[in-house]
Amino acid sequence: TARSYYYLLQYDRTCGEAFREKWTLGVASKPGTGGPFCTLSAGERRASKRHSVLKSVGSPFDAPDADLVIRSEDGVDFRVHRCIITLASPKILDSTVPVAEAMSSSNGTTRVPVHMMQECSVVVDNLLRLCYPERHPLSMNADVYLDVLAAARRYQLSKAEQILRGSWPYFARKDQLRFYFAAAERGWKEEAKQCARQLAQGPMASLMHTAYT
């Protein structure tokens, strides 16, 4: 709400540089218009790209009968089944870049297409696991979670986005301010309200009362 946003701006002014080192507040805008509620600082954006590269991929992305390779931007190959990927999102192959062909691991002679995604291997691994009928990953940290969520929306993986949205409270509880803005930017009103309520009950609430009452 406008009131919540006003309080956050007041909090920004009170905390000064310690707050702005991590966040740059922007003008609130209606979701879908392209105007962000907040943006990460340059240092934070660099840090978010430093997910460690996967040294190897495990099941199910080493299947010998895979007929498609998804390659992450840091060069890790995920052998997947086209039928599963296209069922998860008919648009995903249109949104990735066909770059080459790779040898099939089943016989060493059949070539399979390779499509590159713009995300790093850690994000791709978590995203693809949400497409497969297996246990969904929850071991990711908040940075990876938000990157996976952004990728799910980019590739129109609606089921993956639904699963991630259900896990929102688990990840948001440790960084309510950051997730408040993330929810607001996506137009997720209930999740934004939950974060705002937690912020109102936390240390920020005491600071607001002291500084502005």
Tab-separated table of C-alpha atoms in Angstrom:
chain	number	residue	atom	x	y	z
A	1	THR	CA	0.000	0.000	0.000
A	2	ALA	CA	1.017	3.626	-0.288
A	3	ARG	CA	1.212	3.850	3.500
A	4	SER	CA	3.578	0.909	3.730
A	5	TYR	CA	5.730	2.337	0.965
A	6	TYR	CA	5.840	5.687	2.763
A	7	TYR	CA	7.074	4.003	5.938
A	8	LEU	CA	9.771	2.177	3.998
A	9	LEU	CA	10.954	5.440	2.487
A	10	GLN	CA	11.061	6.958	5.948
A	11	TYR	CA	13.056	3.964	7.126
A	12	ASP	CA	15.480	4.528	4.262
A	13	ARG	CA	15.996	8.141	5.273
A	14	THR	CA	16.539	7.171	8.906
A	15	CYS	CA	19.016	4.355	8.275
A	16	GLY	CA	20.939	6.321	5.684
A	17	GLU	CA	23.872	4.760	3.894
A	18	ALA	CA	23.741	1.448	5.784
A	19	PHE	CA	20.415	0.748	4.106
A	20	ARG	CA	21.290	2.163	0.695
A	21	GLU	CA	24.444	0.057	0.404
A	22	LYS	CA	22.146	-2.872	-0.273
A	23	TRP	CA	19.011	-1.348	-1.796
A	24	THR	CA	18.093	1.475	-4.117
A	25	LEU	CA	14.466	2.453	-3.675
A	26	GLY	CA	12.558	3.428	-6.780
A	27	VAL	CA	9.242	5.096	-7.425
A	28	ALA	CA	6.341	2.762	-6.787
A	29	SER	CA	4.557	1.753	-9.955
A	30	LYS	CA	1.744	-0.511	-11.046
A	31	PRO	CA	2.856	-4.127	-11.662
A	32	GLY	CA	3.361	-4.845	-15.330
A	33	THR	CA	4.284	-1.281	-16.283
A	34	GLY	CA	8.004	-1.916	-16.162
A	35	GLY	CA	8.736	0.450	-13.301
A	36	PRO	CA	10.398	-1.368	-10.389
A	37	PHE	CA	9.449	-0.961	-6.750
A	38	CYS	CA	13.144	-1.345	-5.948
A	39	THR	CA	16.352	-2.342	-7.623
A	40	LEU	CA	19.488	-3.947	-6.308
A	41	SER	CA	22.592	-1.825	-6.079
A	42	ALA	CA	25.441	-2.555	-8.507
A	43	GLY	CA	27.331	-4.484	-5.819
A	44	GLU	CA	24.303	-6.576	-4.967
A	45	ARG	CA	23.668	-7.354	-8.647
A	46	ARG	CA	27.254	-8.611	-9.009
A	47	ALA	CA	26.897	-10.743	-5.890
A	48	SER	CA	23.674	-12.298	-7.162
A	49	LYS	CA	25.549	-13.592	-10.222
A	50	ARG	CA	28.170	-15.376	-8.177
A	51	HIS	CA	26.325	-18.641	-7.685
A	52	SER	CA	28.860	-21.441	-7.704
A	53	VAL	CA	29.069	-23.512	-10.876
A	54	LEU	CA	27.767	-27.065	-10.577
A	55	LYS	CA	30.643	-29.519	-10.861
A	56	SER	CA	28.369	-32.276	-12.119
A	57	VAL	CA	24.694	-32.925	-12.735
A	58	GLY	CA	22.866	-35.845	-11.211
A	59	SER	CA	19.715	-37.751	-11.992
A	60	PRO	CA	17.527	-37.130	-13.928
A	61	PHE	CA	19.778	-34.877	-16.031
A	62	ASP	CA	22.259	-37.580	-17.012
A	63	ALA	CA	19.685	-39.853	-18.674
A	64	PRO	CA	21.149	-41.865	-21.583
A	65	ASP	CA	17.870	-41.645	-23.522
A	66	ALA	CA	17.644	-37.839	-23.327
A	67	ASP	CA	16.747	-36.208	-26.636
A	68	LEU	CA	17.581	-32.592	-25.743
A	69	VAL	CA	20.422	-30.777	-23.993
A	70	ILE	CA	19.818	-27.595	-22.007
A	71	ARG	CA	23.081	-25.702	-21.493
A	72	SER	CA	23.461	-23.088	-18.774
A	73	GLU	CA	25.291	-19.824	-19.389
A	74	ASP	CA	28.289	-21.152	-17.441
A	75	GLY	CA	28.564	-24.163	-19.722
A	76	VAL	CA	26.915	-27.006	-17.789
A	77	ASP	CA	24.842	-29.448	-19.871
A	78	PHE	CA	21.558	-30.915	-18.650
A	79	ARG	CA	20.308	-33.913	-20.639
A	80	VAL	CA	16.529	-33.721	-20.561
A	81	HIS	CA	13.482	-35.178	-22.252
A	82	ARG	CA	11.843	-32.825	-24.714
A	83	CYS	CA	8.336	-34.113	-23.938
A	84	ILE	CA	8.659	-33.182	-20.246
A	85	ILE	CA	10.175	-29.769	-20.925
A	86	THR	CA	7.603	-28.793	-23.557
A	87	LEU	CA	4.741	-30.007	-21.394
A	88	ALA	CA	6.024	-27.772	-18.602
A	89	SER	CA	6.100	-24.849	-21.007
A	90	PRO	CA	5.371	-24.894	-24.749
A	91	LYS	CA	7.296	-21.593	-24.972
A	92	ILE	CA	10.550	-22.640	-23.330
A	93	LEU	CA	12.369	-23.764	-26.471
A	94	ASP	CA	11.279	-20.598	-28.271
A	95	SER	CA	12.810	-18.573	-25.441
A	96	THR	CA	16.169	-20.360	-25.458
A	97	VAL	CA	18.929	-20.176	-28.049
A	98	PRO	CA	19.764	-23.228	-30.197
A	99	VAL	CA	23.562	-23.245	-30.283
A	100	ALA	CA	24.832	-26.654	-31.397
A	101	GLU	CA	24.324	-30.382	-31.325
A	102	ALA	CA	25.750	-32.849	-28.829
A	103	MET	CA	26.442	-36.553	-29.054
A	104	SER	CA	23.877	-38.786	-27.395
A	105	SER	CA	25.324	-40.602	-24.382
A	106	SER	CA	23.366	-43.760	-25.228
A	107	ASN	CA	25.244	-44.806	-28.366
A	108	GLY	CA	27.718	-42.045	-29.108
A	109	THR	CA	26.463	-41.593	-32.673
A	110	THR	CA	23.077	-39.864	-32.416
A	111	ARG	CA	23.227	-36.075	-32.228
A	112	VAL	CA	20.747	-34.173	-30.071
A	113	PRO	CA	19.986	-30.433	-30.174
A	114	VAL	CA	21.471	-28.075	-27.598
A	115	HIS	CA	19.581	-25.021	-26.335
A	116	MET	CA	21.270	-22.408	-24.146
A	117	MET	CA	19.569	-20.629	-21.266
A	118	GLN	CA	20.791	-17.299	-19.926
A	119	GLU	CA	20.769	-18.511	-16.306
A	120	CYS	CA	23.661	-20.116	-14.424
A	121	SER	CA	23.825	-23.849	-13.735
A	122	VAL	CA	22.565	-23.616	-10.139
A	123	VAL	CA	19.431	-21.777	-11.258
A	124	VAL	CA	18.874	-24.056	-14.268
A	125	ASP	CA	19.240	-27.159	-12.100
A	126	ASN	CA	16.616	-25.990	-9.606
A	127	LEU	CA	14.296	-24.754	-12.354
A	128	LEU	CA	14.381	-27.992	-14.350
A	129	ARG	CA	13.825	-30.105	-11.231
A	130	LEU	CA	10.550	-28.271	-10.754
A	131	CYS	CA	9.511	-29.530	-14.197
A	132	TYR	CA	10.237	-33.181	-13.448
A	133	PRO	CA	8.043	-35.550	-11.389
A	134	GLU	CA	10.404	-35.761	-8.448
A	135	ARG	CA	10.928	-34.167	-5.061
A	136	HIS	CA	11.070	-30.411	-5.371
A	137	PRO	CA	14.260	-28.673	-4.198
A	138	LEU	CA	14.094	-26.514	-1.070
A	139	SER	CA	17.803	-26.378	-0.295
A	140	MET	CA	18.301	-23.194	-2.349
A	141	ASN	CA	19.018	-19.918	-0.590
A	142	ALA	CA	17.035	-16.706	-1.030
A	143	ASP	CA	19.217	-15.406	-3.883
A	144	VAL	CA	18.806	-18.614	-5.875
A	145	TYR	CA	15.096	-18.760	-5.057
A	146	LEU	CA	14.432	-15.293	-6.489
A	147	ASP	CA	16.522	-16.055	-9.594
A	148	VAL	CA	14.654	-19.333	-10.146
A	149	LEU	CA	11.344	-17.532	-9.672
A	150	ALA	CA	12.341	-14.919	-12.261
A	151	ALA	CA	13.364	-17.655	-14.705
A	152	ALA	CA	10.082	-19.524	-14.177
A	153	ARG	CA	8.192	-16.392	-15.162
A	154	ARG	CA	10.517	-15.682	-18.110
A	155	TYR	CA	9.988	-19.144	-19.607
A	156	GLN	CA	6.285	-19.255	-18.656
A	157	LEU	CA	6.704	-22.286	-16.417
A	158	SER	CA	3.411	-21.767	-14.626
A	159	LYS	CA	3.565	-24.951	-12.533
A	160	ALA	CA	7.077	-24.149	-11.338
A	161	GLU	CA	6.003	-20.619	-10.457
A	162	GLN	CA	3.018	-21.992	-8.540
A	163	ILE	CA	5.280	-24.318	-6.528
A	164	LEU	CA	7.733	-21.512	-5.798
A	165	ARG	CA	4.935	-19.203	-4.718
A	166	GLY	CA	3.792	-21.833	-2.252
A	167	SER	CA	7.295	-21.836	-0.744
A	168	TRP	CA	7.364	-18.044	-0.453
A	169	PRO	CA	6.848	-17.845	3.361
A	170	TYR	CA	9.737	-20.268	3.940
A	171	PHE	CA	12.213	-18.046	2.107
A	172	ALA	CA	10.708	-14.657	2.973
A	173	ARG	CA	10.845	-15.045	6.742
A	174	LYS	CA	14.567	-14.186	6.964
A	175	ASP	CA	14.495	-11.124	4.705
A	176	GLN	CA	11.040	-9.593	4.898
A	177	LEU	CA	11.982	-6.212	3.430
A	178	ARG	CA	13.602	-7.661	0.332
A	179	PHE	CA	10.728	-10.067	-0.240
A	180	TYR	CA	8.155	-7.342	0.357
A	181	PHE	CA	9.478	-5.484	-2.656
A	182	ALA	CA	9.827	-8.682	-4.695
A	183	ALA	CA	6.177	-9.546	-4.009
A	184	ALA	CA	5.015	-6.012	-4.777
A	185	GLU	CA	6.905	-5.997	-8.077
A	186	ARG	CA	5.140	-9.215	-9.096
A	187	GLY	CA	1.736	-7.956	-8.035
A	188	TRP	CA	1.433	-10.597	-5.301
A	189	LYS	CA	-0.724	-8.656	-2.867
A	190	GLU	CA	-1.159	-11.312	-0.175
A	191	GLU	CA	2.563	-12.115	-0.006
A	192	ALA	CA	3.383	-8.396	0.160
A	193	LYS	CA	0.883	-7.945	2.994
A	194	GLN	CA	2.410	-10.855	4.916
A	195	CYS	CA	5.864	-9.322	4.643
A	196	ALA	CA	4.532	-5.884	5.597
A	197	ARG	CA	2.861	-7.331	8.702
A	198	GLN	CA	6.099	-9.021	9.746
A	199	LEU	CA	8.022	-5.796	9.183
A	200	ALA	CA	5.478	-3.859	11.232
A	201	GLN	CA	6.016	-6.237	14.139
A	202	GLY	CA	9.808	-6.280	13.918
A	203	PRO	CA	12.642	-3.846	14.702
A	204	MET	CA	11.549	-1.461	11.939
A	205	ALA	CA	8.281	-0.817	13.750
A	206	SER	CA	10.115	0.354	16.882
A	207	LEU	CA	12.365	2.550	14.776
A	208	MET	CA	9.366	4.132	13.039
A	209	HIS	CA	7.645	4.791	16.347
A	210	THR	CA	10.746	6.450	17.807
A	211	ALA	CA	11.619	8.552	14.785
A	212	TYR	CA	8.207	9.639	13.505
A	213	THR	CA	5.841	9.801	16.443
